[in-house]
């Protein structure tokens, strides 16, 4: 920590600050300038009480951290890219760009099996589908629950695709982890820390969506909960943030991709479906995400989007998805990915 003292304070006031720094277990290094004194306090904040309370002292002007607040997520802790293994054959964060695709919600056996077979044929490597749905209104479809999880497991048996599905509640952690290959933490729960801990403790890979009003630092710190609970298999997923714009459901913040890549070592996924909320924008958002360096895309695909029980406006048709997969090929190659 760097502690900047106010100008024209007495030596006694300065000594009091130094004594407090030592008392809290840090070693102070004093830098005496012309007008004021700056103190570097050396010590590990994880094992000692924070020095931030010094900001309330009248002789202290400011207290600034030198290190990042997110330690394990940071590139300082792990300079190389980390990769996440999903199921037996999928590695996210390597050269191959992975496509996670499937319906917003699991609605029926026929709907899911049709979508699963089609996305697999078109080249998706992971199947998505919500069994527990976080809906704004309690009167909207809440998901099929365990029945939906069983259908996802059946689709995995039939297609060989590993499955990603949302974990909504701590009380479902064991149940969902039993069926899922990746636990998705949704935007509405991105700072539900007890849920993040429960997800981490299952040992399954965790895909952490960005909260719709979350700053990137808050998102990185939420990811820190997963790593701090001894689960290294974390992925960040940008899914758009809430802004004043009404042309789109959310504003997909593609700048988050290179920022997370610079700050953190975990793979980054982009969800253009929630991101724009419009099927007609999904292809352009995917091209952008690939160019920004995303490691995977999470795309909603439905056999009949017009009849979908959730998020109909943003889901691609099966043909639309197949065309997207074809059209993306040169962009994936141009980004140096497979
Ligand atoms: C979803 O993926 O269907 C979903 C509900 O995502 P988000 O939490 O990003 O809104
Ligand atoms: Mn959705």
Coordinates of C-alpha atoms in Angstrom, one line a residue, residues 11-323:
X11 CA 6.4 14.8 13.2
X12 CA 4.2 13.4 16.0
X13 CA 1.3 12.9 13.5
X14 CA 3.7 11.2 11.1
X15 CA 5.1 9.0 13.9
X16 CA 1.5 8.0 14.8
X17 CA 0.9 6.8 11.3
X18 CA 4.2 4.8 11.2
X19 CA 3.3 3.2 14.6
X20 CA -0.1 2.1 13.3
X21 CA 1.4 0.6 10.1
X22 CA 3.8 -1.4 12.2
X23 CA 1.1 -2.4 14.6
X24 CA -1.0 -3.9 11.8
X25 CA 2.0 -6.0 10.7
X26 CA 3.5 -4.0 7.8
X27 CA 6.9 -2.6 7.3
X28 CA 6.9 1.2 6.5
X29 CA 9.3 2.8 4.1
X30 CA 9.3 6.5 4.3
X31 CA 9.9 8.7 1.2
X32 CA 10.3 12.3 2.2
X33 CA 9.5 14.8 -0.6
X34 CA 9.8 18.6 -0.6
X35 CA 6.1 19.2 0.4
X36 CA 4.9 15.9 1.8
X37 CA 5.8 12.4 3.0
X38 CA 4.8 9.2 1.2
X39 CA 5.0 5.9 3.0
X40 CA 5.3 2.5 1.2
X41 CA 3.8 -0.2 3.5
X42 CA 5.2 -3.7 2.7
X43 CA 3.2 -6.7 3.8
X44 CA 0.6 -9.2 2.7
X45 CA -2.9 -7.9 2.8
X46 CA -4.4 -11.4 2.8
X47 CA -2.9 -12.2 6.2
X48 CA -3.0 -8.7 7.8
X49 CA -5.8 -6.3 8.4
X50 CA -6.2 -3.8 5.6
X51 CA -4.5 -0.4 5.9
X52 CA -7.5 1.3 4.2
X53 CA -8.9 2.6 7.6
X54 CA -6.0 5.0 7.6
X55 CA -8.0 7.1 5.1
X56 CA -10.1 8.2 8.0
X57 CA -7.0 9.7 9.8
X58 CA -6.9 13.5 9.6
X59 CA -3.2 13.6 8.6
X60 CA -3.6 11.0 5.8
X61 CA -4.5 12.2 2.3
X62 CA -4.9 8.9 0.5
X63 CA -4.2 5.2 0.7
X64 CA -3.6 3.3 -2.5
X65 CA -3.1 -0.4 -3.2
X66 CA 0.0 -1.3 -5.2
X67 CA -1.1 -4.8 -6.0
X68 CA -4.4 -5.9 -7.6
X69 CA -7.2 -6.8 -5.3
X70 CA -7.8 -10.0 -7.4
X71 CA -4.8 -12.1 -6.7
X72 CA -5.4 -15.6 -8.0
X73 CA -7.3 -14.4 -11.1
X74 CA -4.5 -12.0 -12.0
X75 CA -1.8 -12.6 -14.6
X76 CA 0.7 -11.7 -11.8
X77 CA -0.2 -15.0 -10.2
X78 CA -0.3 -17.0 -13.4
X79 CA 1.3 -15.3 -16.4
X80 CA 0.3 -18.0 -19.0
X81 CA -3.2 -18.5 -20.3
X82 CA -5.0 -21.1 -18.3
X83 CA -7.1 -23.7 -20.1
X84 CA -10.3 -25.4 -18.9
X85 CA -10.9 -29.1 -19.6
X86 CA -14.6 -29.9 -20.2
X87 CA -15.6 -33.6 -20.4
X88 CA -13.0 -35.7 -22.1
X89 CA -12.2 -34.0 -25.3
X90 CA -12.8 -30.3 -25.0
X91 CA -10.1 -27.8 -23.9
X92 CA -11.2 -24.2 -23.7
X93 CA -8.6 -21.5 -23.9
X94 CA -6.3 -23.3 -26.4
X95 CA -6.0 -22.8 -30.1
X96 CA -9.4 -24.1 -30.9
X97 CA -12.3 -21.7 -30.6
X98 CA -15.2 -23.5 -29.1
X99 CA -18.9 -23.0 -29.8
X100 CA -21.5 -23.6 -27.1
X101 CA -24.9 -23.7 -28.7
X102 CA -28.5 -24.8 -28.0
X103 CA -31.8 -23.4 -26.8
X104 CA -32.2 -20.7 -24.2
X105 CA -34.4 -23.1 -22.2
X106 CA -34.9 -26.8 -22.4
X107 CA -38.6 -27.1 -23.2
X108 CA -39.2 -30.7 -24.4
X109 CA -37.4 -33.8 -25.4
X110 CA -38.1 -33.2 -29.1
X111 CA -37.1 -29.6 -29.0
X112 CA -33.8 -30.3 -27.2
X113 CA -32.8 -33.4 -29.2
X114 CA -33.6 -31.6 -32.5
X115 CA -31.5 -28.6 -31.5
X116 CA -28.7 -30.8 -30.1
X117 CA -28.3 -32.9 -33.2
X118 CA -28.4 -29.8 -35.5
X119 CA -25.8 -27.8 -33.5
X120 CA -23.5 -30.8 -33.4
X121 CA -23.8 -31.3 -37.1
X122 CA -23.0 -27.6 -37.7
X123 CA -19.8 -27.9 -35.6
X124 CA -20.8 -26.9 -32.1
X125 CA -18.6 -28.6 -29.4
X126 CA -20.7 -27.9 -26.3
X127 CA -24.5 -28.0 -25.9
X128 CA -26.2 -25.3 -23.9
X129 CA -29.7 -25.3 -22.4
X130 CA -31.3 -23.8 -19.3
X131 CA -33.2 -26.2 -17.0
X132 CA -33.5 -23.6 -14.1
X133 CA -34.4 -20.3 -15.6
X134 CA -33.9 -16.9 -14.0
X135 CA -37.0 -15.0 -15.2
X136 CA -37.9 -11.4 -14.5
X137 CA -41.5 -12.2 -13.8
X138 CA -42.6 -15.1 -11.6
X139 CA -45.4 -15.9 -14.1
X140 CA -43.0 -16.7 -16.9
X141 CA -41.6 -20.2 -17.7
X142 CA -39.2 -21.1 -14.9
X143 CA -37.6 -24.1 -16.6
X144 CA -38.2 -27.8 -16.4
X145 CA -35.8 -28.2 -13.4
X146 CA -34.5 -31.7 -12.9
X147 CA -36.5 -33.1 -15.8
X148 CA -34.6 -30.6 -18.0
X149 CA -31.3 -31.8 -16.5
X150 CA -32.2 -35.4 -17.4
X151 CA -33.0 -34.3 -21.0
X152 CA -29.6 -32.6 -21.2
X153 CA -27.9 -35.8 -20.0
X154 CA -29.8 -37.7 -22.7
X155 CA -28.8 -35.2 -25.3
X156 CA -25.2 -35.6 -24.2
X157 CA -25.5 -39.4 -24.5
X158 CA -26.9 -39.1 -28.0
X159 CA -24.5 -36.4 -29.4
X160 CA -21.4 -36.8 -27.3
X161 CA -21.5 -33.1 -26.6
X162 CA -20.7 -31.9 -23.1
X163 CA -23.4 -29.8 -21.5
X164 CA -23.5 -26.3 -20.0
X165 CA -26.5 -25.2 -17.9
X166 CA -27.3 -22.5 -15.3
X167 CA -27.0 -23.0 -11.6
X168 CA -29.5 -20.7 -10.0
X169 CA -29.5 -21.7 -6.4
X170 CA -27.0 -22.9 -3.8
X171 CA -29.4 -25.6 -2.8
X172 CA -29.2 -27.1 -6.4
X173 CA -25.4 -27.2 -6.6
X174 CA -25.0 -30.9 -6.1
X175 CA -28.0 -31.8 -8.3
X176 CA -26.9 -29.6 -11.2
X177 CA -23.3 -30.6 -11.0
X178 CA -24.4 -34.2 -11.2
X179 CA -25.7 -33.6 -14.7
X180 CA -23.7 -30.6 -16.1
X181 CA -20.2 -30.4 -17.5
X182 CA -20.1 -26.7 -17.0
X183 CA -22.0 -24.6 -14.4
X184 CA -23.2 -21.3 -15.8
X185 CA -23.6 -18.5 -13.2
X186 CA -26.1 -16.0 -14.7
X187 CA -25.8 -12.3 -14.9
X188 CA -28.4 -11.8 -12.1
X189 CA -26.2 -13.9 -9.8
X190 CA -22.8 -12.8 -10.8
X191 CA -22.2 -11.3 -7.3
X192 CA -24.1 -13.9 -5.3
X193 CA -21.0 -14.9 -3.5
X194 CA -22.4 -17.9 -1.6
X195 CA -23.6 -19.3 -4.9
X196 CA -20.1 -18.8 -6.4
X197 CA -18.6 -20.6 -3.5
X198 CA -21.1 -23.5 -3.8
X199 CA -20.4 -23.7 -7.6
X200 CA -16.7 -23.7 -7.0
X201 CA -16.9 -26.4 -4.4
X202 CA -18.6 -28.8 -6.9
X203 CA -15.2 -28.9 -8.7
X204 CA -17.0 -28.5 -12.1
X205 CA -15.9 -25.8 -14.5
X206 CA -17.7 -22.5 -13.8
X207 CA -18.7 -20.0 -16.5
X208 CA -19.2 -16.7 -14.8
X209 CA -21.4 -14.3 -16.8
X210 CA -20.8 -10.6 -16.3
X211 CA -23.4 -8.9 -14.1
X212 CA -25.5 -6.6 -16.2
X213 CA -24.3 -3.6 -14.1
X214 CA -20.9 -4.9 -13.1
X215 CA -17.7 -3.1 -13.4
X216 CA -14.8 -5.2 -14.8
X217 CA -13.0 -5.1 -11.5
X218 CA -16.1 -6.4 -9.6
X219 CA -16.3 -9.2 -12.2
X220 CA -12.7 -10.1 -11.7
X221 CA -13.2 -10.2 -7.9
X222 CA -16.3 -12.4 -8.4
X223 CA -14.1 -14.8 -10.4
X224 CA -11.6 -14.6 -7.5
X225 CA -14.2 -16.4 -5.3
X226 CA -14.0 -19.4 -7.6
X227 CA -10.2 -19.7 -7.6
X228 CA -10.0 -18.9 -3.9
X229 CA -12.3 -21.9 -3.3
X230 CA -9.8 -24.1 -5.0
X231 CA -11.5 -24.5 -8.3
X232 CA -9.1 -23.4 -11.1
X233 CA -11.6 -24.1 -13.9
X234 CA -13.0 -20.6 -14.3
X235 CA -14.3 -18.9 -17.5
X236 CA -15.5 -15.3 -17.8
X237 CA -18.4 -14.7 -20.1
X238 CA -19.3 -11.2 -21.5
X239 CA -23.0 -11.0 -22.1
X240 CA -23.7 -7.3 -22.5
X241 CA -24.3 -4.7 -19.9
X242 CA -27.3 -2.4 -19.3
X243 CA -26.9 1.0 -20.8
X244 CA -29.3 3.8 -22.0
X245 CA -29.5 2.2 -25.5
X246 CA -32.8 0.7 -26.6
X247 CA -32.0 -0.6 -30.0
X248 CA -30.4 -3.6 -28.3
X249 CA -31.4 -5.6 -25.2
X250 CA -28.0 -5.1 -23.7
X251 CA -24.8 -3.4 -24.9
X252 CA -22.3 -6.1 -25.7
X253 CA -19.0 -4.7 -24.3
X254 CA -16.4 -6.3 -26.6
X255 CA -13.7 -4.2 -25.0
X256 CA -14.1 -6.4 -21.9
X257 CA -12.5 -9.3 -23.9
X258 CA -9.0 -7.8 -24.3
X259 CA -9.2 -6.2 -20.9
X260 CA -10.0 -9.5 -19.1
X261 CA -7.3 -11.2 -21.3
X262 CA -4.8 -8.6 -20.1
X263 CA -5.7 -8.7 -16.4
X264 CA -6.6 -12.4 -16.0
X265 CA -5.4 -15.8 -17.2
X266 CA -8.8 -17.5 -17.5
X267 CA -10.5 -18.2 -20.8
X268 CA -13.0 -15.6 -22.1
X269 CA -16.4 -16.5 -23.6
X270 CA -18.8 -14.1 -25.4
X271 CA -22.6 -14.5 -25.5
X272 CA -23.9 -12.5 -28.4
X273 CA -27.4 -13.7 -27.9
X274 CA -28.1 -12.1 -24.5
X275 CA -25.5 -9.5 -25.6
X276 CA -27.7 -8.0 -28.4
X277 CA -31.0 -9.6 -27.7
X278 CA -31.6 -9.7 -31.5
X279 CA -31.1 -12.7 -33.8
X280 CA -30.2 -10.4 -36.7
X281 CA -27.2 -9.0 -34.8
X282 CA -25.7 -12.3 -33.6
X283 CA -23.5 -13.0 -36.6
X284 CA -21.9 -9.5 -36.5
X285 CA -21.3 -9.8 -32.7
X286 CA -19.7 -13.2 -33.2
X287 CA -17.3 -11.8 -35.8
X288 CA -16.4 -9.0 -33.4
X289 CA -15.9 -11.4 -30.5
X290 CA -13.6 -13.7 -32.5
X291 CA -11.5 -10.7 -33.6
X292 CA -11.3 -9.5 -30.0
X293 CA -9.8 -12.8 -28.9
X294 CA -12.7 -14.7 -27.4
X295 CA -11.9 -18.4 -26.6
X296 CA -15.5 -19.5 -27.1
X297 CA -19.0 -18.3 -28.1
X298 CA -22.2 -19.1 -26.3
X299 CA -25.1 -18.9 -28.8
X300 CA -28.8 -19.6 -28.5
X301 CA -30.3 -21.8 -31.1
X302 CA -33.9 -23.0 -31.3
X303 CA -35.8 -25.2 -33.8
X304 CA -38.6 -22.7 -33.9
X305 CA -37.5 -19.4 -32.3
X306 CA -41.0 -17.9 -32.8
X307 CA -42.4 -20.5 -30.5
X308 CA -39.7 -20.4 -27.9
X309 CA -40.7 -20.3 -24.2
X310 CA -38.0 -17.8 -23.5
X311 CA -35.8 -15.3 -25.4
X312 CA -37.4 -16.0 -28.8
X313 CA -36.2 -12.8 -30.4
X314 CA -32.6 -13.6 -30.0
X315 CA -32.4 -17.3 -30.9
X316 CA -31.1 -18.4 -34.2
X317 CA -32.9 -21.0 -36.3
X318 CA -31.1 -24.3 -37.0
X319 CA -30.4 -23.2 -40.6
X320 CA -29.3 -19.7 -39.4
X321 CA -26.8 -21.3 -37.0
X322 CA -25.4 -23.7 -39.7
X323 CA -24.9 -20.6 -42.0

